Every structure is written in C-alpha cells, then in structure tokens.
PDB file of C-alpha atoms in Angstrom:
ATOM      1  CA  MET A   1      30.645  -0.592   2.913  1.00  0.00           C
ATOM      2  CA  GLU A   2      29.424  -3.648  -0.251  1.00  0.00           C
ATOM      3  CA  GLU A   3      26.936  -2.257  -2.992  1.00  0.00           C
ATOM      4  CA  ILE A   4      23.378  -4.939  -1.889  1.00  0.00           C
ATOM      5  CA  GLY A   5      22.850  -7.537  -4.937  1.00  0.00           C
ATOM      6  CA  TYR A   6      19.521  -7.492  -5.690  1.00  0.00           C
ATOM      7  CA  VAL A   7      17.123 -11.015  -7.215  1.00  0.00           C
ATOM      8  CA  ALA A   8      15.393  -9.310  -9.733  1.00  0.00           C
ATOM      9  CA  THR A   9      11.895  -9.824 -11.871  1.00  0.00           C
ATOM     10  CA  ILE A  10      10.273  -7.774 -14.306  1.00  0.00           C
ATOM     11  CA  GLY A  11       6.414  -6.477 -15.506  1.00  0.00           C
ATOM     12  CA  MET A  12       4.201  -4.684 -15.630  1.00  0.00           C
ATOM     13  CA  PHE A  13       2.059  -7.007 -13.333  1.00  0.00           C
ATOM     14  CA  ASP A  14      -0.805  -5.374 -13.809  1.00  0.00           C
ATOM     15  CA  GLY A  15      -3.197  -6.907 -11.406  1.00  0.00           C
ATOM     16  CA  VAL A  16      -0.899  -8.273  -9.585  1.00  0.00           C
ATOM     17  CA  HIS A  17      -2.859 -11.853 -10.429  1.00  0.00           C
ATOM     18  CA  ARG A  18      -1.437 -15.786  -9.063  1.00  0.00           C
ATOM     19  CA  GLY A  19       0.451 -15.358 -11.984  1.00  0.00           C
ATOM     20  CA  HIS A  20       2.539 -12.934 -10.850  1.00  0.00           C
ATOM     21  CA  GLN A  21       2.572 -13.186  -6.814  1.00  0.00           C
ATOM     22  CA  PHE A  22       4.288 -16.758  -7.885  1.00  0.00           C
ATOM     23  CA  VAL A  23       6.938 -15.140  -9.913  1.00  0.00           C
ATOM     24  CA  LEU A  24       7.785 -12.927  -7.261  1.00  0.00           C
ATOM     25  CA  GLN A  25       7.882 -15.183  -4.513  1.00  0.00           C
ATOM     26  CA  GLN A  26      10.182 -16.861  -6.188  1.00  0.00           C
ATOM     27  CA  VAL A  27      12.513 -14.151  -6.506  1.00  0.00           C
ATOM     28  CA  VAL A  28      11.691 -13.555  -3.155  1.00  0.00           C
ATOM     29  CA  ASP A  29      13.112 -17.200  -1.901  1.00  0.00           C
ATOM     30  CA  GLU A  30      16.189 -16.374  -4.095  1.00  0.00           C
ATOM     31  CA  ALA A  31      17.061 -13.958  -2.650  1.00  0.00           C
ATOM     32  CA  ARG A  32      17.010 -15.704   0.282  1.00  0.00           C
ATOM     33  CA  LYS A  33      19.170 -18.216  -0.320  1.00  0.00           C
ATOM     34  CA  ARG A  34      21.443 -16.272  -1.790  1.00  0.00           C
ATOM     35  CA  GLY A  35      21.632 -13.799   0.824  1.00  0.00           C
ATOM     36  CA  LEU A  36      20.807 -10.808  -1.511  1.00  0.00           C
ATOM     37  CA  GLN A  37      17.780  -8.712  -1.682  1.00  0.00           C
ATOM     38  CA  SER A  38      14.487  -8.741  -3.587  1.00  0.00           C
ATOM     39  CA  MET A  39      13.564  -6.789  -5.886  1.00  0.00           C
ATOM     40  CA  ALA A  40      10.458  -6.120  -8.409  1.00  0.00           C
ATOM     41  CA  ILE A  41      10.481  -4.114 -11.582  1.00  0.00           C
ATOM     42  CA  THR A  42       8.027  -2.335 -12.954  1.00  0.00           C
ATOM     43  CA  PHE A  43       6.858   1.015 -15.250  1.00  0.00           C
ATOM     44  CA  ASP A  44       4.534   3.972 -14.300  1.00  0.00           C
ATOM     45  CA  LYS A  45       2.766   3.725 -17.820  1.00  0.00           C
ATOM     46  CA  GLN A  46      -1.561   4.272 -17.420  1.00  0.00           C
ATOM     47  CA  THR A  47      -2.527   2.278 -20.052  1.00  0.00           C
ATOM     48  CA  PRO A  48      -6.845   2.362 -20.636  1.00  0.00           C
ATOM     49  CA  SER A  49      -8.345  -0.509 -18.816  1.00  0.00           C
ATOM     50  CA  MET A  50      -5.622  -1.667 -16.242  1.00  0.00           C
ATOM     51  CA  LEU A  51      -6.529  -3.034 -13.458  1.00  0.00           C
ATOM     52  CA  THR A  52      -3.893  -1.630 -10.453  1.00  0.00           C
ATOM     53  CA  PRO A  53      -2.514   2.085 -10.722  1.00  0.00           C
ATOM     54  CA  LEU A  54       0.760   2.353  -9.402  1.00  0.00           C
ATOM     55  CA  ALA A  55      -0.241   3.266  -5.937  1.00  0.00           C
ATOM     56  CA  GLU A  56      -1.819  -0.399  -5.260  1.00  0.00           C
ATOM     57  CA  LYS A  57       0.381  -2.030  -7.007  1.00  0.00           C
ATOM     58  CA  ARG A  58       2.493  -1.057  -5.139  1.00  0.00           C
ATOM     59  CA  GLN A  59       1.099  -2.499  -1.852  1.00  0.00           C
ATOM     60  CA  LEU A  60       0.009  -5.677  -3.663  1.00  0.00           C
ATOM     61  CA  ILE A  61       3.195  -6.474  -4.419  1.00  0.00           C
ATOM     62  CA  SER A  62       4.818  -6.012  -1.282  1.00  0.00           C
ATOM     63  CA  ARG A  63       2.458  -8.427   0.239  1.00  0.00           C
ATOM     64  CA  VAL A  64       4.820 -10.873  -1.271  1.00  0.00           C
ATOM     65  CA  GLY A  65       7.552  -9.521   0.187  1.00  0.00           C
ATOM     66  CA  ILE A  66       9.741  -8.091  -2.180  1.00  0.00           C
ATOM     67  CA  HIS A  67      12.561  -6.009  -0.404  1.00  0.00           C
ATOM     68  CA  ARG A  68      12.398  -3.092  -3.105  1.00  0.00           C
ATOM     69  CA  ILE A  69       9.796  -1.875  -5.736  1.00  0.00           C
ATOM     70  CA  GLU A  70      11.550   0.124  -8.390  1.00  0.00           C
ATOM     71  CA  VAL A  71       8.977   2.212 -10.975  1.00  0.00           C
ATOM     72  CA  LEU A  72      10.748   3.210 -14.449  1.00  0.00           C
ATOM     73  CA  THR A  73       9.739   5.925 -16.160  1.00  0.00           C
ATOM     74  CA  PHE A  74       8.135   4.497 -19.260  1.00  0.00           C
ATOM     75  CA  ASP A  75      10.189   7.415 -21.373  1.00  0.00           C
ATOM     76  CA  ASP A  76      11.363   7.498 -24.763  1.00  0.00           C
ATOM     77  CA  ALA A  77      14.952   6.774 -23.522  1.00  0.00           C
ATOM     78  CA  LEU A  78      13.423   3.472 -22.075  1.00  0.00           C
ATOM     79  CA  ARG A  79      10.910   2.347 -24.739  1.00  0.00           C
ATOM     80  CA  GLN A  80      14.212   2.836 -26.985  1.00  0.00           C
ATOM     81  CA  MET A  81      17.104   0.637 -25.229  1.00  0.00           C
ATOM     82  CA  THR A  82      17.842  -2.291 -26.812  1.00  0.00           C
ATOM     83  CA  ALA A  83      17.339  -5.497 -24.328  1.00  0.00           C
ATOM     84  CA  ARG A  84      21.151  -5.553 -24.091  1.00  0.00           C
ATOM     85  CA  GLN A  85      21.434  -1.879 -23.193  1.00  0.00           C
ATOM     86  CA  PHE A  86      18.836  -2.049 -20.671  1.00  0.00           C
ATOM     87  CA  MET A  87      20.808  -5.127 -18.836  1.00  0.00           C
ATOM     88  CA  GLN A  88      23.699  -3.068 -18.642  1.00  0.00           C
ATOM     89  CA  GLN A  89      22.753   0.461 -18.124  1.00  0.00           C
ATOM     90  CA  VAL A  90      19.605   0.226 -15.543  1.00  0.00           C
ATOM     91  CA  LEU A  91      19.701  -3.630 -14.056  1.00  0.00           C
ATOM     92  CA  LYS A  92      23.899  -4.037 -13.545  1.00  0.00           C
ATOM     93  CA  GLU A  93      25.095  -0.478 -13.504  1.00  0.00           C
ATOM     94  CA  HIS A  94      21.833   1.683 -12.208  1.00  0.00           C
ATOM     95  CA  LEU A  95      20.733  -0.946 -10.349  1.00  0.00           C
ATOM     96  CA  ASN A  96      23.242  -3.862  -8.990  1.00  0.00           C
ATOM     97  CA  VAL A  97      20.679  -6.509 -10.413  1.00  0.00           C
ATOM     98  CA  LYS A  98      23.144 -10.301  -9.571  1.00  0.00           C
ATOM     99  CA  VAL A  99      19.797 -11.950 -10.297  1.00  0.00           C
ATOM    100  CA  LEU A 100      17.214 -11.661 -13.049  1.00  0.00           C
ATOM    101  CA  MET A 101      14.146 -14.321 -12.828  1.00  0.00           C
ATOM    102  CA  ILE A 102      11.844 -13.795 -15.961  1.00  0.00           C
ATOM    103  CA  GLY A 103       8.076 -15.354 -16.475  1.00  0.00           C
ATOM    104  CA  TYR A 104       7.919 -17.705 -19.032  1.00  0.00           C
ATOM    105  CA  ASP A 105       6.500 -15.424 -22.458  1.00  0.00           C
ATOM    106  CA  ASN A 106       7.900 -12.118 -20.690  1.00  0.00           C
ATOM    107  CA  ARG A 107      10.086 -10.218 -23.082  1.00  0.00           C
ATOM    108  CA  PHE A 108      11.781  -6.583 -22.620  1.00  0.00           C
ATOM    109  CA  GLY A 109      14.422  -4.680 -24.835  1.00  0.00           C
ATOM    110  CA  TYR A 110      13.417  -2.258 -28.056  1.00  0.00           C
ATOM    111  CA  ARG A 111      10.608  -3.975 -30.383  1.00  0.00           C
ATOM    112  CA  ARG A 112      10.688  -7.123 -27.655  1.00  0.00           C
ATOM    113  CA  VAL A 113      12.711  -9.225 -30.795  1.00  0.00           C
ATOM    114  CA  GLU A 114      14.969 -11.157 -28.073  1.00  0.00           C
ATOM    115  CA  GLY A 115      14.206 -14.446 -26.040  1.00  0.00           C
ATOM    116  CA  PHE A 116      15.102 -16.104 -23.292  1.00  0.00           C
ATOM    117  CA  GLU A 117      18.481 -17.192 -24.659  1.00  0.00           C
ATOM    118  CA  ASP A 118      19.169 -13.356 -25.873  1.00  0.00           C
ATOM    119  CA  TYR A 119      19.139 -12.745 -22.219  1.00  0.00           C
ATOM    120  CA  VAL A 120      21.338 -15.430 -20.732  1.00  0.00           C
ATOM    121  CA  ARG A 121      23.837 -14.781 -23.331  1.00  0.00           C
ATOM    122  CA  TYR A 122      24.313 -11.130 -22.322  1.00  0.00           C
ATOM    123  CA  GLY A 123      24.001 -11.805 -18.459  1.00  0.00           C
ATOM    124  CA  GLN A 124      27.050 -14.500 -18.433  1.00  0.00           C
ATOM    125  CA  GLU A 125      28.857 -11.439 -20.282  1.00  0.00           C
ATOM    126  CA  MET A 126      27.254  -9.399 -17.590  1.00  0.00           C
ATOM    127  CA  GLY A 127      27.763 -11.073 -14.602  1.00  0.00           C
ATOM    128  CA  ILE A 128      24.139 -11.331 -14.184  1.00  0.00           C
ATOM    129  CA  ASP A 129      22.479 -15.336 -13.373  1.00  0.00           C
ATOM    130  CA  VAL A 130      19.578 -14.865 -15.947  1.00  0.00           C
ATOM    131  CA  LYS A 131      16.914 -17.438 -14.650  1.00  0.00           C
ATOM    132  CA  GLN A 132      13.510 -18.697 -16.226  1.00  0.00           C
ATOM    133  CA  LEU A 133      10.362 -19.454 -14.407  1.00  0.00           C
ATOM    134  CA  PRO A 134       8.364 -22.079 -15.637  1.00  0.00           C
ATOM    135  CA  ALA A 135       4.166 -20.743 -16.096  1.00  0.00           C
ATOM    136  CA  LEU A 136       1.536 -21.353 -14.082  1.00  0.00           C
ATOM    137  CA  GLY A 137      -1.995 -22.276 -14.983  1.00  0.00           C
ATOM    138  CA  ASN A 138      -4.165 -19.597 -16.800  1.00  0.00           C
ATOM    139  CA  ASP A 139      -4.165 -17.455 -15.646  1.00  0.00           C
ATOM    140  CA  SER A 140      -3.464 -13.130 -17.198  1.00  0.00           C
ATOM    141  CA  SER A 141      -3.514 -10.010 -16.691  1.00  0.00           C
ATOM    142  CA  SER A 142      -5.780  -9.899 -19.726  1.00  0.00           C
ATOM    143  CA  LEU A 143      -8.258 -12.721 -18.923  1.00  0.00           C
ATOM    144  CA  ILE A 144      -8.948 -10.962 -15.430  1.00  0.00           C
ATOM    145  CA  ARG A 145     -10.091  -7.870 -17.921  1.00  0.00           C
ATOM    146  CA  GLU A 146     -12.136 -10.395 -20.301  1.00  0.00           C
ATOM    147  CA  LEU A 147     -13.527 -11.666 -16.217  1.00  0.00           C
ATOM    148  CA  LEU A 148     -14.296  -7.953 -15.411  1.00  0.00           C
ATOM    149  CA  GLN A 149     -16.286  -7.013 -18.211  1.00  0.00           C
ATOM    150  CA  HIS A 150     -18.605  -9.423 -18.910  1.00  0.00           C
ATOM    151  CA  GLY A 151     -19.479  -8.733 -15.138  1.00  0.00           C
ATOM    152  CA  GLN A 152     -17.838 -11.689 -13.166  1.00  0.00           C
ATOM    153  CA  VAL A 153     -15.503 -10.140 -10.817  1.00  0.00           C
ATOM    154  CA  ALA A 154     -15.752 -13.258  -8.202  1.00  0.00           C
ATOM    155  CA  GLU A 155     -14.016 -15.239 -10.288  1.00  0.00           C
ATOM    156  CA  ALA A 156     -11.741 -12.949 -11.522  1.00  0.00           C
ATOM    157  CA  ALA A 157     -10.964 -12.370  -7.794  1.00  0.00           C
ATOM    158  CA  GLN A 158     -10.226 -16.206  -7.403  1.00  0.00           C
ATOM    159  CA  ARG A 159      -7.366 -15.109 -10.413  1.00  0.00           C
ATOM    160  CA  MET A 160      -6.125 -12.430  -8.999  1.00  0.00           C
ATOM    161  CA  GLY A 161      -6.492 -14.126  -5.300  1.00  0.00           C
ATOM    162  CA  HIS A 162      -7.525 -10.760  -4.190  1.00  0.00           C
ATOM    163  CA  LEU A 163     -10.653  -8.552  -4.592  1.00  0.00           C
ATOM    164  CA  TYR A 164     -10.703  -5.969  -7.944  1.00  0.00           C
ATOM    165  CA  THR A 165     -10.464  -2.946  -6.010  1.00  0.00           C
ATOM    166  CA  LEU A 166     -11.343   1.055  -7.434  1.00  0.00           C
ATOM    167  CA  LYS A 167     -11.400   4.428  -5.580  1.00  0.00           C
ATOM    168  CA  GLY A 168     -12.735   6.840  -5.974  1.00  0.00           C
ATOM    169  CA  SER A 169     -14.125  10.561  -4.252  1.00  0.00           C
ATOM    170  CA  VAL A 170     -17.773  11.144  -3.346  1.00  0.00           C
ATOM    171  CA  ALA A 171     -19.410  13.595  -5.823  1.00  0.00           C
ATOM    172  CA  HIS A 172     -23.336  14.969  -5.819  1.00  0.00           C
ATOM    173  CA  GLY A 173     -25.510  12.890  -7.721  1.00  0.00           C
ATOM    174  CA  GLU A 174     -29.493  13.510  -8.221  1.00  0.00           C
ATOM    175  CA  HIS A 175     -30.722  12.639  -4.575  1.00  0.00           C
ATOM    176  CA  ILE A 176     -32.276   9.751  -6.994  1.00  0.00           C
ATOM    177  CA  GLY A 177     -31.768   7.061  -3.915  1.00  0.00           C
ATOM    178  CA  THR A 178     -32.587   9.062  -0.930  1.00  0.00           C
ATOM    179  CA  THR A 179     -36.209  10.015  -1.855  1.00  0.00           C
ATOM    180  CA  MET A 180     -36.229   5.556  -1.727  1.00  0.00           C
ATOM    181  CA  GLY A 181     -34.675   5.174   1.561  1.00  0.00           C
ATOM    182  CA  PHE A 182     -31.306   3.906  -0.245  1.00  0.00           C
ATOM    183  CA  PRO A 183     -28.881   6.480  -0.621  1.00  0.00           C
ATOM    184  CA  THR A 184     -26.422   6.150  -2.808  1.00  0.00           C
ATOM    185  CA  ALA A 185     -22.661   7.971  -3.303  1.00  0.00           C
ATOM    186  CA  ASN A 186     -21.852   8.692  -6.749  1.00  0.00           C
ATOM    187  CA  ILE A 187     -18.161   8.047  -7.567  1.00  0.00           C
ATOM    188  CA  GLU A 188     -15.996   9.789  -9.412  1.00  0.00           C
ATOM    189  CA  PRO A 189     -12.898   6.856 -10.209  1.00  0.00           C
ATOM    190  CA  ASP A 190      -9.629   7.981  -9.073  1.00  0.00           C
ATOM    191  CA  TYR A 191      -7.771   6.715 -12.565  1.00  0.00           C
ATOM    192  CA  THR A 192     -10.576   7.450 -15.231  1.00  0.00           C
ATOM    193  CA  LEU A 193      -8.436   4.731 -17.576  1.00  0.00           C
ATOM    194  CA  GLN A 194      -8.971   1.945 -15.201  1.00  0.00           C
ATOM    195  CA  LEU A 195     -11.888  -0.199 -16.001  1.00  0.00           C
ATOM    196  CA  ILE A 196     -15.061  -1.062 -14.690  1.00  0.00           C
ATOM    197  CA  PRO A 197     -16.632  -3.844 -14.482  1.00  0.00           C
ATOM    198  CA  ALA A 198     -19.620  -4.555 -16.827  1.00  0.00           C
ATOM    199  CA  PRO A 199     -23.111  -2.839 -15.996  1.00  0.00           C
ATOM    200  CA  GLY A 200     -25.396  -4.161 -13.146  1.00  0.00           C
ATOM    201  CA  ALA A 201     -25.188  -4.614  -9.674  1.00  0.00           C
ATOM    202  CA  TYR A 202     -23.131  -5.964  -7.223  1.00  0.00           C
ATOM    203  CA  ALA A 203     -22.330  -6.675  -3.445  1.00  0.00           C
ATOM    204  CA  VAL A 204     -19.045  -4.527  -2.443  1.00  0.00           C
ATOM    205  CA  ARG A 205     -17.105  -3.862   0.343  1.00  0.00           C
ATOM    206  CA  VAL A 206     -16.324  -0.551   0.885  1.00  0.00           C
ATOM    207  CA  SER A 207     -14.172   1.734   2.821  1.00  0.00           C
ATOM    208  CA  LEU A 208     -13.553   5.475   4.222  1.00  0.00           C
ATOM    209  CA  ASP A 209     -10.683   7.737   3.820  1.00  0.00           C
ATOM    210  CA  ASP A 210      -8.209   3.932   3.850  1.00  0.00           C
ATOM    211  CA  SER A 211      -9.819   3.038   6.836  1.00  0.00           C
ATOM    212  CA  ALA A 212      -9.243  -0.294   7.402  1.00  0.00           C
ATOM    213  CA  GLU A 213     -12.596  -1.363   8.581  1.00  0.00           C
ATOM    214  CA  LEU A 214     -14.218  -2.618   5.555  1.00  0.00           C
ATOM    215  CA  LEU A 215     -17.942  -1.433   5.468  1.00  0.00           C
ATOM    216  CA  GLN A 216     -21.312  -3.742   3.394  1.00  0.00           C
ATOM    217  CA  GLY A 217     -22.495  -1.695   0.411  1.00  0.00           C
ATOM    218  CA  MET A 218     -24.633  -2.308  -3.208  1.00  0.00           C
ATOM    219  CA  MET A 219     -23.128  -0.756  -6.184  1.00  0.00           C
ATOM    220  CA  ASN A 220     -24.673  -0.651  -9.457  1.00  0.00           C
ATOM    221  CA  ILE A 221     -23.355   1.081 -12.702  1.00  0.00           C
ATOM    222  CA  GLY A 222     -25.103   1.780 -15.490  1.00  0.00           C
ATOM    223  CA  THR A 223     -27.330   4.714 -17.478  1.00  0.00           C
ATOM    224  CA  ARG A 224     -30.268   4.076 -14.320  1.00  0.00           C
ATOM    225  CA  PRO A 225     -32.261   3.147 -17.846  1.00  0.00           C
ATOM    226  CA  THR A 226     -35.566   3.339 -15.494  1.00  0.00           C
ATOM    227  CA  PHE A 227     -35.506   7.145 -14.927  1.00  0.00           C
ATOM    228  CA  ASN A 228     -33.828   7.404 -18.984  1.00  0.00           C
ATOM    229  CA  GLY A 229     -30.625   8.235 -17.404  1.00  0.00           C
ATOM    230  CA  GLN A 230     -27.752   8.542 -20.576  1.00  0.00           C
ATOM    231  CA  GLN A 231     -24.581   8.566 -18.848  1.00  0.00           C
ATOM    232  CA  THR A 232     -23.408   5.733 -17.145  1.00  0.00           C
ATOM    233  CA  THR A 233     -22.388   6.432 -13.213  1.00  0.00           C
ATOM    234  CA  LEU A 234     -21.040   4.415 -10.538  1.00  0.00           C
ATOM    235  CA  GLU A 235     -23.391   4.547  -6.933  1.00  0.00           C
ATOM    236  CA  VAL A 236     -23.131   3.098  -3.982  1.00  0.00           C
ATOM    237  CA  HIS A 237     -25.163   2.546  -0.972  1.00  0.00           C
ATOM    238  CA  VAL A 238     -23.364   1.561   1.982  1.00  0.00           C
ATOM    239  CA  LEU A 239     -25.387  -0.653   4.275  1.00  0.00           C
ATOM    240  CA  HIS A 240     -26.685   1.033   8.008  1.00  0.00           C
ATOM    241  CA  LEU A 241     -24.528   4.024   7.489  1.00  0.00           C
ATOM    242  CA  ASN A 242     -26.785   7.238   7.823  1.00  0.00           C
ATOM    243  CA  GLU A 243     -23.387   9.762   7.619  1.00  0.00           C
ATOM    244  CA  ASN A 244     -22.933  12.813   4.595  1.00  0.00           C
ATOM    245  CA  LEU A 245     -20.691  10.898   2.042  1.00  0.00           C
ATOM    246  CA  TYR A 246     -19.785  14.019   0.117  1.00  0.00           C
ATOM    247  CA  GLY A 247     -15.770  14.444  -0.412  1.00  0.00           C
ATOM    248  CA  ARG A 248     -14.958  11.655   1.369  1.00  0.00           C
ATOM    249  CA  GLN A 249     -12.268   9.161  -0.343  1.00  0.00           C
ATOM    250  CA  LEU A 250     -14.237   5.863  -1.050  1.00  0.00           C
ATOM    251  CA  THR A 251     -12.622   2.243  -1.792  1.00  0.00           C
ATOM    252  CA  VAL A 252     -15.335  -0.392  -3.617  1.00  0.00           C
ATOM    253  CA  SER A 253     -14.470  -3.964  -3.785  1.00  0.00           C
ATOM    254  CA  PHE A 254     -15.991  -6.586  -5.892  1.00  0.00           C
ATOM    255  CA  VAL A 255     -17.263  -9.643  -3.777  1.00  0.00           C
ATOM    256  CA  GLU A 256     -20.350 -10.487  -6.303  1.00  0.00           C
ATOM    257  CA  ARG A 257     -22.483  -9.665  -9.411  1.00  0.00           C
ATOM    258  CA  LEU A 258     -26.069  -9.708  -7.504  1.00  0.00           C
ATOM    259  CA  ARG A 259     -27.726  -8.842 -11.215  1.00  0.00           C
ATOM    260  CA  ASP A 260     -27.465  -7.060 -14.453  1.00  0.00           C
ATOM    261  CA  GLU A 261     -29.437  -4.164 -15.290  1.00  0.00           C
ATOM    262  CA  GLN A 262     -32.682  -3.435 -15.280  1.00  0.00           C
ATOM    263  CA  ARG A 263     -35.411  -0.941 -17.009  1.00  0.00           C
ATOM    264  CA  PHE A 264     -38.706  -1.218 -13.937  1.00  0.00           C
ATOM    265  CA  ASP A 265     -41.637  -0.053 -14.799  1.00  0.00           C
ATOM    266  CA  THR A 266     -42.278   1.705 -11.072  1.00  0.00           C
ATOM    267  CA  MET A 267     -40.424   3.201  -8.930  1.00  0.00           C
ATOM    268  CA  GLU A 268     -42.209   0.676  -6.156  1.00  0.00           C
ATOM    269  CA  ALA A 269     -40.499  -2.244  -8.337  1.00  0.00           C
ATOM    270  CA  LEU A 270     -38.167  -0.369  -7.737  1.00  0.00           C
ATOM    271  CA  LYS A 271     -37.431   0.071  -4.236  1.00  0.00           C
ATOM    272  CA  GLU A 272     -38.943  -3.145  -3.925  1.00  0.00           C
ATOM    273  CA  GLN A 273     -35.768  -4.788  -5.796  1.00  0.00           C
ATOM    274  CA  LEU A 274     -33.674  -2.814  -4.230  1.00  0.00           C
ATOM    275  CA  GLN A 275     -34.703  -4.337  -0.862  1.00  0.00           C
ATOM    276  CA  ARG A 276     -33.979  -8.260  -2.547  1.00  0.00           C
ATOM    277  CA  ASP A 277     -30.891  -6.850  -3.083  1.00  0.00           C
ATOM    278  CA  VAL A 278     -29.970  -5.814   0.293  1.00  0.00           C
ATOM    279  CA  LEU A 279     -30.661  -9.042   2.016  1.00  0.00           C
ATOM    280  CA  GLN A 280     -28.856 -10.461  -0.653  1.00  0.00           C
ATOM    281  CA  THR A 281     -25.803  -8.158  -0.735  1.00  0.00           C
ATOM    282  CA  GLU A 282     -26.460  -8.818   3.409  1.00  0.00           C
ATOM    283  CA  GLU A 283     -26.315 -13.172   2.768  1.00  0.00           C
ATOM    284  CA  ILE A 284     -23.292 -12.958   0.221  1.00  0.00           C
ATOM    285  CA  LEU A 285     -20.753 -10.880   2.556  1.00  0.00           C
ATOM    286  CA  ASN A 286     -21.561 -12.409   5.762  1.00  0.00           C
ATOM    287  CA  LYS A 287     -20.304 -16.305   4.383  1.00  0.00           C
ATOM    288  CA  ASN A 288     -17.720 -14.406   2.123  1.00  0.00           C
ATOM    289  CA  ASN A 289     -14.716 -13.978   3.624  1.00  0.00           C
ATOM    290  CA  THR A 290     -12.015 -15.657   1.478  1.00  0.00           C
ATOM    291  CA  LEU A 291      -9.829 -13.245  -0.012  1.00  0.00           C
TER     292      LEU A 291
END
C-alpha cells in the first residue's frame, strides 16, 4: 500500500490568527489539487505570554480542515538540527512531506540562518516542492499580545478571527462578591504562562466543564483596590446562574472591555457600578454574536 503523501506547513501558530488561517487554508487547497493530505507541523513548547495552549491550538487548526496535526517536541536534538537535516530526517523520512508551504517570513533550522532559497534548493535534492506564501495583512501574534496587554480584546478578536480564551478551575475566594449580590468564581488558570489581558472589567462568554452552552458573564482582572487587595485575581460573575461552581472547569472568552479597574470609596458605590456593568454586559453580549 502506497504511503500517504502530505502538503505541509510549519509554525508555532500561537493564537491561530487570521494570517495563520490563510496559510492553513492554502495548504488544504493545495493538498486537494494534488490529491494529497494536508498537514500542520507545530511544536509542544510553552512560552511566556503564549496565546493558545496546545489543546486549543489543535482545535483551532482543525477547524480550517487540516487532515493531520503533527506536534514535535522542541528538545535539544530538534533545536540543533540544520534546515537541511530537518527537511531530510523529519519532513521527508518521517512525515513523507511532498510539498512544503511556508509563510513569507517563516524560517526554521538551527539559528535560522538559512532562508527560502536554501529551502527550495534542499527540496529539489530531496523531492520536496517548496512554495512560499504571500503576506496577508499585518496580523501577527506579537500585535495580538500587545492588544491584549492593553485590554483591547475586541480588536484582538477581530485579528484572530475568534475570541481570546482562558481556561481554569474555580477555587475558593473571599466571598466579597456574594455579600453584595454578585457572586464570583475565582479562576485559577490551567496554563500559568498564558497571557492575561490588562486589568479591568470585561464582558465575557462562559462555558462550564467544556459544555457547548455559552453563558453570559462579566470578568474582573485586578487586585480589588476597593478592598486593598495585593494579588491579581481573575473573577467571573456568571449572569442569571445560581449554582455552586467550586471545583468546576470554566472557559472564559473575552468579548469586550467594559472599563478600567477602579477603586471605590464605599461598597455601595461599587455595587452600583456592578449593576451598571451587568446592564452593559447584557447589551454587548445580546448584540454580539459575530465570533
């Protein structure tokens, strides 16, 4: 039986933003034209301020229609491979790549000293057709990180093509919100290296334990200055839900920023602001179903 051949692309794909989606779609289309399978090659590597943990990255890549996602362990052996060695040992011999499609600024191999023309030459020697894709807009993982670090979650979502998401488990907090009639779930993120958006209040969508049902919520990121807090917390108030959420798994998707983190002189003033936040959150989420 003849071994399956692949049209492949390589990248970290952090955020799987619109630029990545363009590259992946080109791979799917090229594979269809050539009667081959499509493949995305990525790496099991957690980095500070990462946008998408591996499980989420897999889901987002799969949405484009890629047949196979190959995750390589970024160990010393792989890190020290030259581009030629990588193409020969990994792409040709291990993965049976027939066509390699790379983004306009993508480089790989030890110290990334080689470029596209080198890849083309190596490919000709090995029987791998190397194609370069054009740039699409100015979307980049770095730009999206910068937007999130400034709390611009709506603009980040437009550039990503999907909402920015955090996952975590609900831990016990100080129950301050409950005393004011706004019970909150204190979230401990599953991935400590994942980027947390700027402090402030946000309109969010929430799912419980990976349920497909999306609930409305508002999230506060910050130190709770009204109560002289010191540590940054991530607290979610799920609208119209009266359940004990301790120990549950929550997925929070950021839709829009409501306001900066604020210090209030009284608990009553904070409560009045939270009531306004709820109304604004409902208005935003009821009209925003685009992503």
